[in-house]
XYZ file of N, CA, C and O in Angstrom:
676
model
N -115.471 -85.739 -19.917
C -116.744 -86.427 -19.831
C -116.645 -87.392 -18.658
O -115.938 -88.400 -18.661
N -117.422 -86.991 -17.655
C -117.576 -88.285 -16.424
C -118.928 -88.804 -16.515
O -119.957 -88.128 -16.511
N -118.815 -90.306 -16.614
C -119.963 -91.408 -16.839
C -119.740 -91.788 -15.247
O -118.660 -92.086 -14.737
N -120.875 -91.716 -14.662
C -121.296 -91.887 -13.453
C -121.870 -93.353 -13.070
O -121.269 -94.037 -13.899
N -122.630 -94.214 -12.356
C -123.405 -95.107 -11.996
C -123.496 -95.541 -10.738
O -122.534 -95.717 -9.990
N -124.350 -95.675 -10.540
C -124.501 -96.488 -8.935
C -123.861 -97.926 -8.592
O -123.484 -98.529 -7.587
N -123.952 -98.163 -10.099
C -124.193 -100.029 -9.748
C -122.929 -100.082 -11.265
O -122.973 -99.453 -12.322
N -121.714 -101.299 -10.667
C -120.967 -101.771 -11.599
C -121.714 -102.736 -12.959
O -122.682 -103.490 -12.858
N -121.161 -102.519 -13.819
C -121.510 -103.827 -15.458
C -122.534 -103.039 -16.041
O -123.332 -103.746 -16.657
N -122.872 -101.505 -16.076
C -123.675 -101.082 -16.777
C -123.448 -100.376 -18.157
O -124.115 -99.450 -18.619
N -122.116 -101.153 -18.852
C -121.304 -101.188 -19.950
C -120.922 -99.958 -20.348
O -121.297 -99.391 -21.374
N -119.692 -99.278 -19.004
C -118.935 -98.192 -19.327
C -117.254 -98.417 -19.956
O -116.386 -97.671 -20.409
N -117.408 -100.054 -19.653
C -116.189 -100.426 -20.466
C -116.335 -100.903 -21.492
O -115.335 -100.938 -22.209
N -117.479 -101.415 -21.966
C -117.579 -101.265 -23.532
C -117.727 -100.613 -24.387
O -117.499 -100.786 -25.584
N -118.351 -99.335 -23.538
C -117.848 -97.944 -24.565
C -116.114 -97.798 -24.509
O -115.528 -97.377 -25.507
N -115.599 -98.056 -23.667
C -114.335 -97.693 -23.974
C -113.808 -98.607 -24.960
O -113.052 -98.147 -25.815
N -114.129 -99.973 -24.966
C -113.338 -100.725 -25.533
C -114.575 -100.628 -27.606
O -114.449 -101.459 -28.505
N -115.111 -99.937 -27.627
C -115.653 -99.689 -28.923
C -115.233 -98.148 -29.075
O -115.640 -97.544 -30.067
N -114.480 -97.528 -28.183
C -113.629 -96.081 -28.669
C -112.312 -96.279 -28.903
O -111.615 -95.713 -29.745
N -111.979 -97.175 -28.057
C -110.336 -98.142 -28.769
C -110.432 -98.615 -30.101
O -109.464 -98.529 -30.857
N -111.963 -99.313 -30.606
C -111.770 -100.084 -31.504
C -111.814 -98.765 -32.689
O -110.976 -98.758 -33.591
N -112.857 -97.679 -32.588
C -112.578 -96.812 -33.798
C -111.519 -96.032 -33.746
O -110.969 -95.848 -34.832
N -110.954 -95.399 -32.615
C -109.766 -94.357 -32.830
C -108.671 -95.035 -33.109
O -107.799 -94.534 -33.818
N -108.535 -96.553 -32.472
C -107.045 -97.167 -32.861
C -105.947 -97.352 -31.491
O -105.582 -96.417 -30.778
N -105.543 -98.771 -31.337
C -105.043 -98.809 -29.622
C -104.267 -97.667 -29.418
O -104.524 -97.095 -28.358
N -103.359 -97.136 -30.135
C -102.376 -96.714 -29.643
C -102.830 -95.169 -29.360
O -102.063 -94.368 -28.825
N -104.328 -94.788 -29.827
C -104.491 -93.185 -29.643
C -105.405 -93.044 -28.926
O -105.905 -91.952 -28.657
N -105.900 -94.500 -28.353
C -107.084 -94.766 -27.205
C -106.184 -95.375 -25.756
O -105.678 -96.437 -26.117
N -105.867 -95.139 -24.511
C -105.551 -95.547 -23.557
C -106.742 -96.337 -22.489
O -107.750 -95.654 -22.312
N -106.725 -97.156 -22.058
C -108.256 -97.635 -21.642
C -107.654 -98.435 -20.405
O -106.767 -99.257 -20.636
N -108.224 -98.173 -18.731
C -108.386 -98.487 -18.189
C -106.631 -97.846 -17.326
O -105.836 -98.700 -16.933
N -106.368 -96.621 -17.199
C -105.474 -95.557 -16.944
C -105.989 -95.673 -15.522
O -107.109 -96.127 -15.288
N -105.244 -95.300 -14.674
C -105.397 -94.925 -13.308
C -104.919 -93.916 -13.050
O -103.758 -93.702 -13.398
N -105.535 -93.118 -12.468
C -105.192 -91.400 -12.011
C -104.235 -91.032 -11.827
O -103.647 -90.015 -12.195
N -103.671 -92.811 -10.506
C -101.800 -92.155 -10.438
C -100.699 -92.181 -11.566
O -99.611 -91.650 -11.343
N -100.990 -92.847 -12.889
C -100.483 -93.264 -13.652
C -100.195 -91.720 -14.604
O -99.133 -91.441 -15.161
N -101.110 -91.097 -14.594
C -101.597 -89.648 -15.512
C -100.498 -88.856 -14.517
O -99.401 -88.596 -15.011
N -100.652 -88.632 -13.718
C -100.366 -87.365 -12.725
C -98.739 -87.696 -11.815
O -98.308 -87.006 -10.891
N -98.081 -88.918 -12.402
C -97.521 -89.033 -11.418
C -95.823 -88.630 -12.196
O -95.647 -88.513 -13.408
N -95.146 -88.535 -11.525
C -93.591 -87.120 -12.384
C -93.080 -87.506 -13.181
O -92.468 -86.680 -13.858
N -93.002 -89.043 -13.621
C -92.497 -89.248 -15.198
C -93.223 -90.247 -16.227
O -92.778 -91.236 -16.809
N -94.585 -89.607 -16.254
C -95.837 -90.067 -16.380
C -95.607 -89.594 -18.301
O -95.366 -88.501 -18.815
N -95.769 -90.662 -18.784
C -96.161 -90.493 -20.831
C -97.023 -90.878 -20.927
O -97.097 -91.360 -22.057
N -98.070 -91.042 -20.287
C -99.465 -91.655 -20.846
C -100.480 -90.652 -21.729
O -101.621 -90.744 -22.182
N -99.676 -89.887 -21.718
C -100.621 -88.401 -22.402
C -99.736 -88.556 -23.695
O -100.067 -88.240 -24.838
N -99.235 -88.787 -23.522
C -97.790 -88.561 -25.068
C -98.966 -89.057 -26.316
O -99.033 -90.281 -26.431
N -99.627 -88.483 -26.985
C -99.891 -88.941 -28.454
C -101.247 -89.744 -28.548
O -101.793 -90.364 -29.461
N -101.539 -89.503 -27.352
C -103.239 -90.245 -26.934
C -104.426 -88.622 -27.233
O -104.362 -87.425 -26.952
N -105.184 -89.337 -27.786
C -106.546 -88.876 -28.359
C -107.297 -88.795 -27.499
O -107.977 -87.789 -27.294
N -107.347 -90.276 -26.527
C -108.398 -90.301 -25.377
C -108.058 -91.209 -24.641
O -107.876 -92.327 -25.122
N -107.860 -90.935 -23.092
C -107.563 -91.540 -22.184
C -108.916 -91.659 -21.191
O -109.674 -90.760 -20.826
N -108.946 -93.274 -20.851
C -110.176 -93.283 -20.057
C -109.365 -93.717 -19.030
O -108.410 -94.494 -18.977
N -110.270 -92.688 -17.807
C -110.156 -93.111 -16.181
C -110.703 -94.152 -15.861
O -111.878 -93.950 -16.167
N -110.625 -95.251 -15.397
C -111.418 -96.198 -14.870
C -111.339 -96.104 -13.171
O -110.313 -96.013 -12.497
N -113.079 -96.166 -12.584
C -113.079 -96.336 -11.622
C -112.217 -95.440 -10.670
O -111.730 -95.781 -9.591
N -112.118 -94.069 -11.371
C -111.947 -93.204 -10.439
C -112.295 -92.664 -9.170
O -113.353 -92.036 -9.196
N -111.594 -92.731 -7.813
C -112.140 -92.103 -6.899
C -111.140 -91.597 -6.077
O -110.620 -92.352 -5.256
N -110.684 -90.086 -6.197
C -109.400 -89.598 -5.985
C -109.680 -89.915 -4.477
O -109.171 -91.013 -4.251
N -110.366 -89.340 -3.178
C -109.811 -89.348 -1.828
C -111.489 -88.801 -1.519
O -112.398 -88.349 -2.215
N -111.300 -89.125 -0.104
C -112.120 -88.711 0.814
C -111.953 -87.489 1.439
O -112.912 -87.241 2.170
N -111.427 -86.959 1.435
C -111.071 -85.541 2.079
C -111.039 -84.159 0.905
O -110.489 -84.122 -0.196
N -111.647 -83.349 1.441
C -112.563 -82.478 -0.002
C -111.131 -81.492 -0.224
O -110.942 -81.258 -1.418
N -110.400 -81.057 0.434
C -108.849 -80.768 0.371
C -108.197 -81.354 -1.048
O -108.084 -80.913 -2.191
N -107.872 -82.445 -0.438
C -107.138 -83.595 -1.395
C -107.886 -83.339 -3.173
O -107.478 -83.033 -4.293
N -109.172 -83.693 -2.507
C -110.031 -84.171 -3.969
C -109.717 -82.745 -5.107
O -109.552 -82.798 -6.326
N -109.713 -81.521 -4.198
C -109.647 -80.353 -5.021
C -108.177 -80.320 -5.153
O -107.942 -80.588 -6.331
N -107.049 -80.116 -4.498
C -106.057 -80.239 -5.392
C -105.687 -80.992 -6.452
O -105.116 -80.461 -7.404
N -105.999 -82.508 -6.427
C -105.612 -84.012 -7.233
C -107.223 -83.130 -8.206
O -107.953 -83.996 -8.688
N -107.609 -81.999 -8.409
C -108.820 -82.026 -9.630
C -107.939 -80.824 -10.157
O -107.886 -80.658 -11.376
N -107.362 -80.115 -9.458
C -106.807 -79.245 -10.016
C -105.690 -79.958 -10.938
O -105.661 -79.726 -12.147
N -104.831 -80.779 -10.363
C -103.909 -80.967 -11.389
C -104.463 -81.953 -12.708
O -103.832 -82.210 -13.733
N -106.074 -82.488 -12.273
C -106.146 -82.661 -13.601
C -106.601 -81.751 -14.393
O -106.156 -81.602 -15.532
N -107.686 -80.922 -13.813
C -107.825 -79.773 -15.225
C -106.381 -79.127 -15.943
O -106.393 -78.569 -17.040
N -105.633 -79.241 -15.436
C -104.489 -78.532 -16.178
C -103.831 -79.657 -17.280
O -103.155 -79.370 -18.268
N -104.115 -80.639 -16.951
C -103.792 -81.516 -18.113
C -105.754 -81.346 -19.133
O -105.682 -81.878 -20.241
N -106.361 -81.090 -19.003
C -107.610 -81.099 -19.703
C -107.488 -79.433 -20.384
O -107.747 -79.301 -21.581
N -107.069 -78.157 -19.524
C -106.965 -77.161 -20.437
C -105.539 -76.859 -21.013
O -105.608 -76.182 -22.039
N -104.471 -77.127 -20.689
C -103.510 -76.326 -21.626
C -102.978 -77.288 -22.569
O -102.841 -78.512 -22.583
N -102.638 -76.000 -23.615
C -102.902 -76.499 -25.407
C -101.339 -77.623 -25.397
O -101.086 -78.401 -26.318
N -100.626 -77.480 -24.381
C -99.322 -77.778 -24.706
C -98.949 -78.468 -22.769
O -99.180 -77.948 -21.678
N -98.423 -79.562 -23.083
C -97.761 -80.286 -21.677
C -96.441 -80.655 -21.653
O -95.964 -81.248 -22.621
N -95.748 -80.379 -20.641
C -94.090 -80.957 -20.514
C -94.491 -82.408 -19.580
O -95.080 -82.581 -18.513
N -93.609 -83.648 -20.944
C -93.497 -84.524 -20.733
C -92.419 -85.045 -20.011
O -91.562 -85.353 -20.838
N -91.971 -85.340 -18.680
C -90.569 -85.768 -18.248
C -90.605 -87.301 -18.077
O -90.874 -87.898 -17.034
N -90.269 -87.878 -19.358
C -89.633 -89.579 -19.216
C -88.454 -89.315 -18.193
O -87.634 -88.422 -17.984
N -88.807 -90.618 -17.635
C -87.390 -91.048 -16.982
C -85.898 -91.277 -17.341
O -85.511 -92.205 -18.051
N -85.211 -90.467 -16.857
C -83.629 -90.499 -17.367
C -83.440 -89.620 -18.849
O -82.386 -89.702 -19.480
N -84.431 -88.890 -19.254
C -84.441 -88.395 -20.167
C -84.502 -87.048 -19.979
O -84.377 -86.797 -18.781
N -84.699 -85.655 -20.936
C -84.783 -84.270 -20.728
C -86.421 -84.586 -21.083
O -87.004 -85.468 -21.714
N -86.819 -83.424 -20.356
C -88.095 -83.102 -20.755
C -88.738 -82.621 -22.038
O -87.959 -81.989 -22.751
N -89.898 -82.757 -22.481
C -90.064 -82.463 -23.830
C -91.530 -82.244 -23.492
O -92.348 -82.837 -22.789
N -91.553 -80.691 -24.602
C -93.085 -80.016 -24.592
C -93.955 -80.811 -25.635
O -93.493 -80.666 -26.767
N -94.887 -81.474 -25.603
C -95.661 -82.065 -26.193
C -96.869 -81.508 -26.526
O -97.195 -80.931 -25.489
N -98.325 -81.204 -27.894
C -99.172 -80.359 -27.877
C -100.466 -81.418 -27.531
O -100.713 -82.491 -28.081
N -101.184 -80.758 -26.459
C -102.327 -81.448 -25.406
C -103.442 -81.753 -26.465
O -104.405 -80.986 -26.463
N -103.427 -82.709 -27.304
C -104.526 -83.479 -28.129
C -105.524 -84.254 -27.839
O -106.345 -84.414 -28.742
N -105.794 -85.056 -26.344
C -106.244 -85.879 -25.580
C -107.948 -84.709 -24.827
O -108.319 -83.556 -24.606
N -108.362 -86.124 -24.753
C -109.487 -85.717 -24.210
C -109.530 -87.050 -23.174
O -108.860 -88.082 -23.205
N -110.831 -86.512 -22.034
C -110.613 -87.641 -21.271
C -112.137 -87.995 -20.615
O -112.913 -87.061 -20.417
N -112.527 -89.378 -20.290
C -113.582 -90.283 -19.822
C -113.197 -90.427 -18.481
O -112.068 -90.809 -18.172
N -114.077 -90.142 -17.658
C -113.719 -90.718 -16.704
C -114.836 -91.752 -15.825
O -115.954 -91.250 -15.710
N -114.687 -92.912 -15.294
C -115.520 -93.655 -15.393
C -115.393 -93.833 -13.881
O -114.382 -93.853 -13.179
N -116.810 -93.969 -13.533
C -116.557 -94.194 -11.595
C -118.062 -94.547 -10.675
O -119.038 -93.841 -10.930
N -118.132 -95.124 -10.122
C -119.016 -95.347 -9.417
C -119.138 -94.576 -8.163
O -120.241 -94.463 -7.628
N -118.053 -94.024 -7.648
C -118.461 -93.079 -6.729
C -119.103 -92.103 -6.696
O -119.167 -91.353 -7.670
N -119.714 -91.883 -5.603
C -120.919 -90.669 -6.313
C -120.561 -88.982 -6.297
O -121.193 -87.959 -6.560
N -118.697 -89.418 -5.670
C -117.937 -87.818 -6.126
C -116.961 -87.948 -6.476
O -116.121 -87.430 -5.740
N -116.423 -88.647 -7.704
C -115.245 -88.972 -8.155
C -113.973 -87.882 -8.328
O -112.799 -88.177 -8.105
N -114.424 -86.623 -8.751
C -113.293 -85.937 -8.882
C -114.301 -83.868 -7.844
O -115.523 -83.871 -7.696
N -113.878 -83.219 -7.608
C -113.861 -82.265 -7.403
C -114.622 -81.895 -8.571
O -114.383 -82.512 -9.609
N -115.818 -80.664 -8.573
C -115.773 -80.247 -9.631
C -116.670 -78.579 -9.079
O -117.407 -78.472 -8.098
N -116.478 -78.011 -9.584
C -117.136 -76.451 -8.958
C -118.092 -75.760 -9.420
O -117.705 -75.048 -10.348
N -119.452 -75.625 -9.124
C -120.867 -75.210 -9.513
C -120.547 -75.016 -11.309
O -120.894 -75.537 -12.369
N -119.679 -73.935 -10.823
C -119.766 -73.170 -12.269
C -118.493 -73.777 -13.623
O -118.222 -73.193 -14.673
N -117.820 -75.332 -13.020
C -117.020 -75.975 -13.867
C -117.635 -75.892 -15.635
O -118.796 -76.227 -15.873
N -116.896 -75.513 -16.521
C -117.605 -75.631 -17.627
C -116.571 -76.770 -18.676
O -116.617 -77.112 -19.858
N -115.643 -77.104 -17.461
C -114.820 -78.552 -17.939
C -115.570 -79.812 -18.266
O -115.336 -80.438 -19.300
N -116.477 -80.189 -17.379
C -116.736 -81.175 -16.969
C -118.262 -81.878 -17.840
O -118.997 -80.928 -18.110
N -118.664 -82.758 -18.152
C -119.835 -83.039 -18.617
C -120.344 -84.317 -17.567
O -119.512 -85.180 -17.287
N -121.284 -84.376 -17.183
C -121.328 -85.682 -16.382
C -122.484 -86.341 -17.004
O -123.424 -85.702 -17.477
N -122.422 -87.438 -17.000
C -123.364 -88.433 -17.596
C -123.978 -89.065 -16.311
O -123.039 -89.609 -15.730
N -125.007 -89.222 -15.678
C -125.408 -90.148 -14.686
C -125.973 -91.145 -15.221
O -126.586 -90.735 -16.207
N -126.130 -92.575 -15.056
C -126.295 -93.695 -15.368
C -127.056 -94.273 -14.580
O -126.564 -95.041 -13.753
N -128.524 -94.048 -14.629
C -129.443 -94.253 -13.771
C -129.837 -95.534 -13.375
O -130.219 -95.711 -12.218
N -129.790 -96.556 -14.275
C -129.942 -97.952 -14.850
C -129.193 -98.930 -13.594
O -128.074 -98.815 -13.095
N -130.184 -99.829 -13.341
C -129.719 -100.769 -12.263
C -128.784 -101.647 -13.143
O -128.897 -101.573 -14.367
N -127.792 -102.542 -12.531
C -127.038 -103.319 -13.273
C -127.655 -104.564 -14.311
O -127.188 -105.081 -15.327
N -128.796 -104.758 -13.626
C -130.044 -105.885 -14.236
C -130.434 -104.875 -15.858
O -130.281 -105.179 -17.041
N -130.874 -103.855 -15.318
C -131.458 -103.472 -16.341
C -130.449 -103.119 -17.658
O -130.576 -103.576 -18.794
N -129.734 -102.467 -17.330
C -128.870 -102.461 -18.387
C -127.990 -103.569 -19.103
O -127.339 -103.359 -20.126
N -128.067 -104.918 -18.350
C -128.135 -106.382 -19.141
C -128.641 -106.257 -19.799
O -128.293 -106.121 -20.972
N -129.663 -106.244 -19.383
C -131.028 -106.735 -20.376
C -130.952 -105.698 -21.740
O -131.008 -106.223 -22.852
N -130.869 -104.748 -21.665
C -130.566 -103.659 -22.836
C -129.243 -104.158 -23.995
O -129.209 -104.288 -25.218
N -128.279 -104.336 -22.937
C -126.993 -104.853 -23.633
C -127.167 -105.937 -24.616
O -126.645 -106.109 -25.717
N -128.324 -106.861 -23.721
C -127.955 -108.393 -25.136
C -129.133 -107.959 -25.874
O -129.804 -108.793 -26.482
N -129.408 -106.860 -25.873
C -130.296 -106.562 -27.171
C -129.455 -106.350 -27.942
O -129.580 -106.990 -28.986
N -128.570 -105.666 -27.879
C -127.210 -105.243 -28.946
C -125.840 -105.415 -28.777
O -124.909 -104.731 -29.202
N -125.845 -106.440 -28.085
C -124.559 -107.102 -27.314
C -123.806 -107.715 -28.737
O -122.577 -107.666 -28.792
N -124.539 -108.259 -29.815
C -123.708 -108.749 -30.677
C -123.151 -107.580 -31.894
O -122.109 -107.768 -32.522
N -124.187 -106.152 -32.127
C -123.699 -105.323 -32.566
C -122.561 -104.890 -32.160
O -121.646 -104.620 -32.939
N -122.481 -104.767 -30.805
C -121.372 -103.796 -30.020
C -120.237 -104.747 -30.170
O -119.187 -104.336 -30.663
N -120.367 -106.053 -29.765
C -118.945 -106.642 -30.321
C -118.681 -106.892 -31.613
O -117.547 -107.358 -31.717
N -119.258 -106.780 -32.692
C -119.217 -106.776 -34.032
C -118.208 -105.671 -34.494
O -117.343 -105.712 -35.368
N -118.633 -104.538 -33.526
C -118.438 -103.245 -34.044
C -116.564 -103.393 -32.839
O -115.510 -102.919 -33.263
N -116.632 -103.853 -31.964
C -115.306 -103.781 -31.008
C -114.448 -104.313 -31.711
O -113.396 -103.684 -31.822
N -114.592 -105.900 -32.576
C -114.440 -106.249 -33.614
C -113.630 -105.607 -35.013
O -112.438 -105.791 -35.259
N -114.446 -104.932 -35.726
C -114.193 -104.279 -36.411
C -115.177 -102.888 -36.604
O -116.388 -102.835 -36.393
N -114.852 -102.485 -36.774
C -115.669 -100.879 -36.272
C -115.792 -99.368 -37.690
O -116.038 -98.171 -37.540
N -115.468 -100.250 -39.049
C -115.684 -99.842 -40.060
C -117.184 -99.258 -40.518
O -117.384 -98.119 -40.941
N -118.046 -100.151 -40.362
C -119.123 -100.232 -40.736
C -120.207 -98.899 -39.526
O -121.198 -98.318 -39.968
N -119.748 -98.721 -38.235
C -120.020 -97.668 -37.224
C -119.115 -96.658 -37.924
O -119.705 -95.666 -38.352
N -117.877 -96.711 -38.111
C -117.577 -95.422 -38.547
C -118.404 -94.715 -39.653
O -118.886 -93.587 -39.760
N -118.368 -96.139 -40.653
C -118.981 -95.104 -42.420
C -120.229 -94.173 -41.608
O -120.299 -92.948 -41.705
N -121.055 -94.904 -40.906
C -122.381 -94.431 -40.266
C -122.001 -93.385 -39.597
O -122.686 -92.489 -40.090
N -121.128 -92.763 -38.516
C -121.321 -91.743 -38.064
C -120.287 -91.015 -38.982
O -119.890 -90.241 -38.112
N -119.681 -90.736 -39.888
C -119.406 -90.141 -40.644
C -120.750 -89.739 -42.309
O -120.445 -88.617 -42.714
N -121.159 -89.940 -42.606
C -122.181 -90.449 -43.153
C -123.693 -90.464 -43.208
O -124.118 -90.552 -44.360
N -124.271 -90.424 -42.616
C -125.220 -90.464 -41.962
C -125.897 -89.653 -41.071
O -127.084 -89.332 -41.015
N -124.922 -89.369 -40.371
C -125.398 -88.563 -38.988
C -125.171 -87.167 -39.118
O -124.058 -86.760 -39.451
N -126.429 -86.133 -38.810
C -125.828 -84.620 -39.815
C -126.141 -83.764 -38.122
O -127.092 -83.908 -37.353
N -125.085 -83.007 -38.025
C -124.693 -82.197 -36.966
C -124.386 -80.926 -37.001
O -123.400 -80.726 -37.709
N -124.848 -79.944 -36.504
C -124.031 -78.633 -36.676
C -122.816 -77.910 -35.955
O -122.849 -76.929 -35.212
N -121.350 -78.935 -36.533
C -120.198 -78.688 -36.212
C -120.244 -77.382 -35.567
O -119.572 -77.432 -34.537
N -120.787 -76.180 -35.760
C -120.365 -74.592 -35.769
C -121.274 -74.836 -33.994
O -121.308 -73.802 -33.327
N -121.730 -75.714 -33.540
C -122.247 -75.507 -32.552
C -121.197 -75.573 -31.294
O -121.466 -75.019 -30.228
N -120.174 -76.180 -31.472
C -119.006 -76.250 -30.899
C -118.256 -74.775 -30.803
O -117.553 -74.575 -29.812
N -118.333 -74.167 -31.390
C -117.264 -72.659 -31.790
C -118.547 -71.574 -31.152
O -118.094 -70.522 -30.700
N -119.440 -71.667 -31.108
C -120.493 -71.000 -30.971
C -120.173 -70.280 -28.822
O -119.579 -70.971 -27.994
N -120.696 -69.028 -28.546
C -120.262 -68.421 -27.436
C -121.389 -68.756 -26.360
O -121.288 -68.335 -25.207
């Protein structure tokens, strides 16, 4: 999922920091940097649910951008990743993580007509305007960053979806 925007403070880090608060710190990573993911004795994937990119913007050169996208789809499709800690043997770990990527550039990662990786969110909203939205529910959202019980019962609960739409061709 890439959340897009023109304009910084249009609260793409408070979604992250209210996806920390329901999944739990240690299975939420928040505010990851690209080189941190990709780089040779990199564990930031080890046992994470969801890792958010912040302020991604791999390179200027459309070369670069497509290799540094290639090596991330391969951490986004295969079921299974070799982890190499430092000074340690390597160890196959199973790819549970999903990933946010958050950026103001208006081409943050490579992505190819027919990508069916990718979801992009554009964030149309000037930075003003989406203030103004925020302290409408600025005290929910930290209520909920807070403690985040009361959002869970609700989207567990409440909210009726047709799971099978996911499995569907």
């Amino acid at each position: 999922i890439i959340l897009h925007s023109r304009a910084q403070g249009v609260g793409k880090g408070l979604l992250a920091l209210v996806l920390q608060s329901l999944f739990g710190n240690f299975n939420v990573k928040i505010n990851v940097r690209f080189k941190q993911l990709v780089s040779t004795h990199s564990t930031v994937i080890e046992g994470a649910q969801i890792i958010v990119l912040n302020e991604v913007v791999l390179t200027n050169s459309v070369g670069d951008k497509k290799e540094l996208s290639e090596e991330f789809k391969n951490l986004i499709t295969e079921p299974n990743l070799m982890i190499n800690p430092k000074n340690k043997p390597e160890v196959e770990v199973p790819n549970l993580c999903t990933f946010f990527v958050f950026s103001n550039s208006k081409a943050p990662l490579y992505i190819d007509d027919e990508d069916r990786r990718a979801f992009v969110v554009n964030i149309k909203w000037t930075k003003e305007e989406a203030q103004k939205k925020l302290l409408t529910f600025k005290r929910h959202i930290l209520n909920t960053i807070k403690d985040p019980s009361a959002f869970k019962w609700h989207l567990e609960n409440e909210i009726n979806y047709d799971r099978e739409m996911f499995f569907n061709e």
